[in-house]
Amino acid sequence: MAKKSKTTSGGDDALPPGQRAASGYLRGLQNYGDPDFSVYLRRAFARSMGYSMDELQRPVIGIANTYSRFNPCHRHFPELVEATKRGIQSAGGLAMEFPTISVHESTLAPNSMKFRNLMAMDSEEMIRAQPMDAVVLMGGCDKTVPAQLMGAASAGKPAIQLIGGPQMTGRYREHRVGACTDCRKFWVEYRAGGMSKPEIEEAEGRLVTTAGTCAVMGTASTMAAIAEALGMTLPGTAAIPAVHADRLRAAEATGAAAVRLAASKLTPDKIITQKSLDNATRVLLALGGSTNGVVHLAAIAGRLGLSLDLHRFNELSDTTPVLAAVKPVGNEFYMEDFYAAGGIGAVLRELKPLLHLDCMTVAGETLGDRLTADEALWVDRRVIKTAADPIEPEGGLVALFGTLAPDGAIIKRSAATPELFEKTGRAVVFTGLDDMNARVDDPDLDVTADDFLVLQNVGPASPAAMPEAGFLPIPKKLLRAGVKDMVRMSDARMSGTAYGTIILHIAPESHIGGPLALVRTGDMIRLSVKERRLDLLVDEAELAERRAVWAKEARPLPERGYDRLFRENVLQAPKGADFGFLVPKARST
Ligand code: FES
């Protein structure tokens, strides 16, 4: 039975209607033309859920729950929700869980990236429209964390991210394995004839054995690290494995922190600033993190009128060492090792002289305060190196510019083959995914290991909607001849778990007429990672002729629905592939 309280009749009934709606369960009242009726009606429905009047007057903390049976990475979320609620209730808040769209990598067609913006819009509007004073954002799988940060940044209410956490590793025969760098290695071996069908099927059943996100420094782990580096999670929580008891304690602590955050009114725009974006970029680079992190960070920045300039990105890359030996960097360690080794905190402490320490965090302390408090913690130096003795002296990712990528492209040099960094090669062009699937393994394909594979029409505004197709398969005949890597390029993205000498996010993309659209098989392309250049070595007169032909080809838009909205509004990769109408005017800090 509901507890009787002194305020059973409504403690704030004496307040004018505008003030009643300012916080808690009575904020954002519907307008029926009678404010008192709005209060009365909302409470009537709230009381149907059994809440006492005491509870209804507490700060309301929303929990954006992305549990879905279509999202295996989030299958442990019900337990995390309970722990989060515990934290909220014990700190004096009222926990209100609500569902939003959930986006998993392998269960959405044509690809999950197409729905990141839809999830961001859902998150934003539900955070804004529902009566909550702060929100806990529960995300994990690749697109969910950026979608929630984008939405929360736009909604403008205090928000704290609770990361779902990575999977534990499993075993395939004598191998320790985890999704999904090992998934790709096995698949390459199978394609090359080194694994049989029964063997690859056995491996398939061993790769993902617990709840949580991919077990390596893929996009999910990278985005978790970015969320912590931005100051949007509690310190030390980004890398805790999904099934570890510390993850439940982190959920409880996050719930309690959300109640304090609601009181402090510390909104995401005070945490995500140009300075904290620099910090997050440094962490991304020091981890040799996912290339997708660049696109998502640009999108998060864009929501607050900030930018992730790719020239600035290169400046940071030149002065940030690679510190974490977590797959796909190195060949030994997984996220569970990274957490045990010291996690993001250990990386931040090594980067301390390079960071903006005055950035505020959701914990209500600055980054500098946090790092000082953690100074004495132990670090496993096999996994997290010192800045004085790094894996690489420069960052794992760089942006390339040139006649083939006037607005930029990205290469993950920490997962590439250095012998291929300074090279001129002959283009072997595929005009789209169907063309590539049809021809790449054709024994008659005219291709050598010195050629550059080029894939067109897979950028954000293409019908393919920027899939993770940038990890172009090496033609079978080359694989069987022992070729392990070759230069490959496209306007697509690549999974953070993938590796190779792969150039991604070429902008402007081919579908809107970027220079990539004009490349033909036989053209020469020059790559120089040292000079940060990617150039198409074809004279301008020839390109003008090709451009005129390209302009005459029809590219119809979808007739209706989200497809139409997406294709008409999506921005290019350097702007985060967000929708133009969701991005406010530029801000300077
Ligand atoms: Fe969810 Fe990799 S598929 S994180």
Coordinates of C-alpha atoms in Angstrom, one line a residue, residues 226-506:
I226 CA 35.5 7.8 -26.0
A227 CA 32.4 8.2 -23.7
E228 CA 34.7 7.9 -20.7
A229 CA 37.3 10.3 -22.1
L230 CA 34.6 12.8 -22.9
G231 CA 33.6 12.7 -19.3
M232 CA 30.2 11.1 -20.0
T233 CA 30.7 7.9 -17.9
L234 CA 31.8 7.4 -14.3
P235 CA 35.6 7.0 -14.2
G236 CA 36.9 3.5 -14.7
T237 CA 33.7 2.0 -16.0
A238 CA 34.1 1.9 -19.8
A239 CA 36.1 -1.3 -20.1
I240 CA 34.5 -3.5 -17.3
P241 CA 33.5 -6.8 -18.9
A242 CA 29.7 -7.3 -19.3
V243 CA 29.5 -10.3 -17.0
H244 CA 31.9 -9.0 -14.3
A245 CA 30.4 -8.1 -10.9
D246 CA 32.2 -4.7 -11.2
R247 CA 29.8 -4.0 -14.1
L248 CA 26.8 -4.3 -11.7
R249 CA 28.5 -2.1 -9.1
A250 CA 29.2 0.4 -11.9
A251 CA 25.5 0.3 -12.8
E252 CA 24.4 1.0 -9.2
A253 CA 27.0 3.8 -8.9
T254 CA 25.8 5.3 -12.2
G255 CA 22.2 5.4 -11.0
A256 CA 23.3 7.2 -7.8
A257 CA 25.4 9.6 -9.8
A258 CA 22.5 10.4 -12.1
V259 CA 20.5 11.7 -9.1
R260 CA 23.4 14.0 -8.2
L261 CA 23.6 15.1 -11.8
A262 CA 19.9 16.0 -11.9
A263 CA 20.5 18.3 -8.9
S264 CA 23.6 19.8 -10.4
K265 CA 22.0 20.5 -13.8
L266 CA 25.3 19.6 -15.5
T267 CA 24.1 19.2 -19.1
P268 CA 26.1 17.5 -21.9
D269 CA 27.0 20.8 -23.5
K270 CA 29.1 21.6 -20.4
I271 CA 30.9 18.3 -20.6
I272 CA 31.3 17.8 -24.4
T273 CA 33.4 20.8 -25.4
Q274 CA 36.1 21.4 -28.0
K275 CA 38.6 20.5 -25.3
S276 CA 37.0 17.3 -24.2
L277 CA 36.7 16.3 -27.9
D278 CA 40.5 16.7 -28.1
N279 CA 40.9 14.5 -25.1
A280 CA 38.6 11.8 -26.6
T281 CA 40.4 12.0 -29.9
R282 CA 43.8 11.4 -28.1
V283 CA 42.3 8.4 -26.4
L284 CA 41.0 7.1 -29.7
L285 CA 44.4 7.5 -31.2
A286 CA 46.3 6.0 -28.2
L287 CA 44.1 2.9 -28.4
G288 CA 44.6 2.5 -32.1
G289 CA 40.8 2.5 -31.9
S290 CA 38.2 1.9 -34.5
T291 CA 38.0 4.1 -37.6
N292 CA 34.2 4.3 -36.9
G293 CA 35.1 6.3 -33.8
V294 CA 36.1 9.2 -36.1
V295 CA 32.7 9.4 -37.8
H296 CA 30.8 9.0 -34.5
L297 CA 32.9 11.6 -32.7
A298 CA 32.3 14.0 -35.5
A299 CA 28.5 13.4 -35.2
I300 CA 28.5 13.9 -31.5
A301 CA 30.5 17.1 -31.9
G302 CA 28.2 18.3 -34.6
R303 CA 25.1 18.0 -32.3
L304 CA 26.6 20.7 -30.1
G305 CA 27.8 23.0 -32.9
L306 CA 31.4 21.7 -32.5
S307 CA 33.6 20.0 -35.1
L308 CA 36.1 17.3 -35.5
D309 CA 38.4 18.9 -38.0
L310 CA 40.5 16.3 -39.8
H311 CA 43.6 18.5 -40.1
R312 CA 43.4 19.0 -36.3
F313 CA 42.9 15.2 -36.1
N314 CA 46.3 14.8 -37.8
E315 CA 48.0 17.2 -35.5
L316 CA 46.8 15.2 -32.5
S317 CA 47.7 12.0 -34.3
D318 CA 51.3 13.2 -34.8
T319 CA 51.7 13.8 -31.1
T320 CA 49.8 10.9 -29.5
P321 CA 51.5 7.6 -28.9
V322 CA 49.8 4.2 -29.4
L323 CA 49.7 2.6 -25.9
A324 CA 47.2 -0.3 -25.8
A325 CA 48.2 -3.7 -27.2
V326 CA 44.6 -4.9 -27.6
K327 CA 43.5 -6.7 -30.7
P328 CA 43.4 -5.8 -33.6
V329 CA 46.6 -4.0 -32.4
G330 CA 49.0 -6.8 -31.5
N331 CA 48.0 -10.4 -31.5
E332 CA 47.5 -11.3 -27.9
F333 CA 45.3 -9.2 -25.7
Y334 CA 41.5 -8.7 -25.4
M335 CA 39.3 -6.2 -23.6
E336 CA 39.2 -8.4 -20.4
D337 CA 43.0 -8.1 -20.3
F338 CA 42.8 -4.4 -20.9
Y339 CA 40.4 -3.9 -18.0
A340 CA 42.5 -6.0 -15.6
A341 CA 45.6 -4.1 -16.8
G342 CA 44.2 -0.7 -15.7
G343 CA 41.6 0.2 -18.3
I344 CA 41.0 3.7 -19.7
G345 CA 42.3 5.3 -16.5
A346 CA 45.8 3.9 -17.1
V347 CA 45.8 5.3 -20.7
L348 CA 44.6 8.7 -19.5
R349 CA 47.3 8.9 -16.9
E350 CA 50.0 8.2 -19.6
L351 CA 48.5 10.9 -21.8
K352 CA 48.1 13.4 -18.9
P353 CA 50.6 16.0 -20.2
L354 CA 48.7 16.0 -23.5
L355 CA 45.2 16.4 -22.1
H356 CA 43.0 19.3 -21.1
L357 CA 42.6 18.5 -17.4
D358 CA 40.1 21.2 -16.6
C359 CA 37.3 19.4 -18.5
M360 CA 34.3 18.6 -16.3
T361 CA 32.9 15.1 -16.0
V362 CA 29.5 13.6 -15.0
A363 CA 31.1 12.7 -11.7
G364 CA 31.1 16.4 -10.9
E365 CA 34.9 16.5 -10.8
T366 CA 37.4 17.5 -13.5
L367 CA 39.5 15.1 -15.5
G368 CA 42.5 16.4 -13.6
D369 CA 41.0 15.6 -10.2
R370 CA 40.1 12.1 -11.4
L371 CA 43.6 11.4 -12.6
T372 CA 45.3 12.7 -9.5
A373 CA 43.1 10.5 -7.3
D374 CA 44.0 7.4 -9.4
E375 CA 47.8 8.1 -9.7
A376 CA 49.0 5.1 -7.6
L377 CA 46.9 2.4 -9.3
W378 CA 48.8 -0.7 -10.7
V379 CA 49.1 -1.1 -14.5
D380 CA 50.0 -4.3 -16.4
R381 CA 52.6 -2.9 -18.8
R382 CA 52.3 -5.9 -21.2
V383 CA 49.0 -4.5 -22.2
I384 CA 49.1 -0.8 -21.6
K385 CA 52.5 0.7 -22.4
T386 CA 54.1 3.9 -21.0
A387 CA 54.3 7.1 -23.1
A388 CA 58.1 6.8 -22.8
D389 CA 58.0 3.3 -24.4
P390 CA 54.9 3.1 -26.6
I391 CA 53.9 0.6 -29.2
E392 CA 54.1 3.4 -31.8
P393 CA 55.2 7.0 -31.2
E394 CA 52.3 8.3 -33.3
G395 CA 48.6 7.8 -33.3
G396 CA 46.9 4.7 -34.8
L397 CA 44.8 6.6 -37.3
V398 CA 45.5 9.4 -39.8
A399 CA 43.5 11.4 -42.2
L400 CA 44.6 11.5 -45.9
F401 CA 43.9 14.3 -48.3
G402 CA 44.5 14.7 -52.1
T403 CA 42.9 14.7 -55.5
L404 CA 41.1 11.5 -54.7
A405 CA 39.9 12.6 -51.3
P406 CA 39.6 16.4 -51.2
D407 CA 37.6 16.4 -48.0
G408 CA 39.6 13.6 -46.4
A409 CA 39.8 9.8 -45.9
I410 CA 41.0 7.7 -43.0
I411 CA 43.6 5.0 -42.7
K412 CA 44.2 2.9 -39.6
R413 CA 48.0 2.7 -39.8
S414 CA 48.3 0.7 -36.6
A415 CA 46.5 -2.2 -38.2
A416 CA 48.0 -1.9 -41.6
T417 CA 51.2 -3.1 -43.4
P418 CA 53.9 -0.3 -43.2
E419 CA 55.6 -1.7 -46.4
L420 CA 52.5 -0.6 -48.4
F421 CA 52.4 3.0 -47.0
E422 CA 54.4 4.7 -49.8
K423 CA 53.2 3.2 -53.0
T424 CA 51.7 3.9 -56.4
G425 CA 49.4 1.2 -57.8
R426 CA 47.0 0.4 -60.6
A427 CA 43.3 0.6 -59.7
V428 CA 41.1 -2.4 -60.0
V429 CA 37.6 -0.9 -59.7
F430 CA 34.4 -2.4 -58.5
T431 CA 31.4 -0.2 -59.1
G432 CA 29.4 -1.4 -56.1
L433 CA 28.9 -4.3 -53.7
D434 CA 27.1 -6.5 -56.2
D435 CA 29.9 -6.0 -58.8
M436 CA 32.5 -6.8 -56.2
N437 CA 30.7 -9.9 -55.0
A438 CA 30.3 -11.1 -58.6
R439 CA 33.9 -10.6 -59.7
V440 CA 36.4 -10.5 -56.8
D441 CA 36.9 -14.3 -56.7
D442 CA 36.7 -14.8 -60.5
P443 CA 39.9 -16.7 -61.4
D444 CA 40.1 -14.5 -64.6
L445 CA 40.1 -11.2 -62.7
D446 CA 43.1 -9.2 -63.9
V447 CA 44.7 -8.4 -60.5
T448 CA 48.0 -8.7 -58.8
A449 CA 49.1 -8.0 -55.2
D450 CA 50.6 -4.7 -56.3
D451 CA 47.2 -3.4 -57.5
F452 CA 44.9 -1.2 -55.4
L453 CA 41.4 -2.5 -55.0
V454 CA 38.8 0.3 -55.3
L455 CA 35.1 0.0 -54.3
Q456 CA 32.6 2.7 -55.3
N457 CA 29.1 3.6 -54.3
V458 CA 29.2 2.6 -50.7
G459 CA 29.3 6.1 -49.0
P460 CA 26.6 7.6 -46.7
A461 CA 24.3 8.9 -49.4
S462 CA 24.5 5.7 -51.5
P463 CA 21.7 3.1 -51.4
A464 CA 24.2 0.9 -49.4
A465 CA 24.2 3.6 -46.7
M466 CA 27.9 3.4 -45.7
P467 CA 28.2 -0.3 -44.7
E468 CA 31.2 -1.9 -43.1
A469 CA 32.3 -3.1 -46.5
G470 CA 35.7 -1.3 -46.5
F471 CA 37.5 -4.6 -45.5
L472 CA 37.4 -5.6 -49.2
P473 CA 38.2 -9.3 -49.6
I474 CA 41.5 -10.1 -51.1
P475 CA 40.8 -12.1 -54.3
K476 CA 40.9 -15.8 -53.6
K477 CA 43.6 -16.5 -56.2
L478 CA 45.9 -14.0 -54.4
L479 CA 45.0 -15.4 -51.0
R480 CA 45.9 -18.9 -52.1
A481 CA 49.2 -17.5 -53.5
G482 CA 50.0 -16.3 -49.9
V483 CA 49.0 -12.6 -50.2
K484 CA 48.1 -11.4 -46.7
D485 CA 47.4 -7.7 -47.4
M486 CA 47.1 -5.2 -50.3
V487 CA 45.9 -1.6 -50.6
R488 CA 42.2 -1.3 -50.6
M489 CA 40.0 1.8 -50.6
S490 CA 36.4 3.0 -50.7
D491 CA 33.9 5.5 -49.3
A492 CA 32.6 2.8 -46.9
R493 CA 33.4 2.1 -43.3
M494 CA 35.2 -0.8 -41.7
S495 CA 34.6 -2.8 -38.6
G496 CA 36.8 -1.7 -35.7
T497 CA 37.8 -5.4 -35.4
A498 CA 39.2 -5.5 -39.0
Y499 CA 42.8 -4.9 -40.1
G500 CA 44.8 -4.3 -43.3
T501 CA 46.0 -1.5 -45.5
I502 CA 42.6 0.0 -46.0
I503 CA 41.5 3.5 -46.8
L504 CA 38.0 4.4 -45.7
H505 CA 35.4 7.2 -45.6
I506 CA 36.7 8.8 -48.9

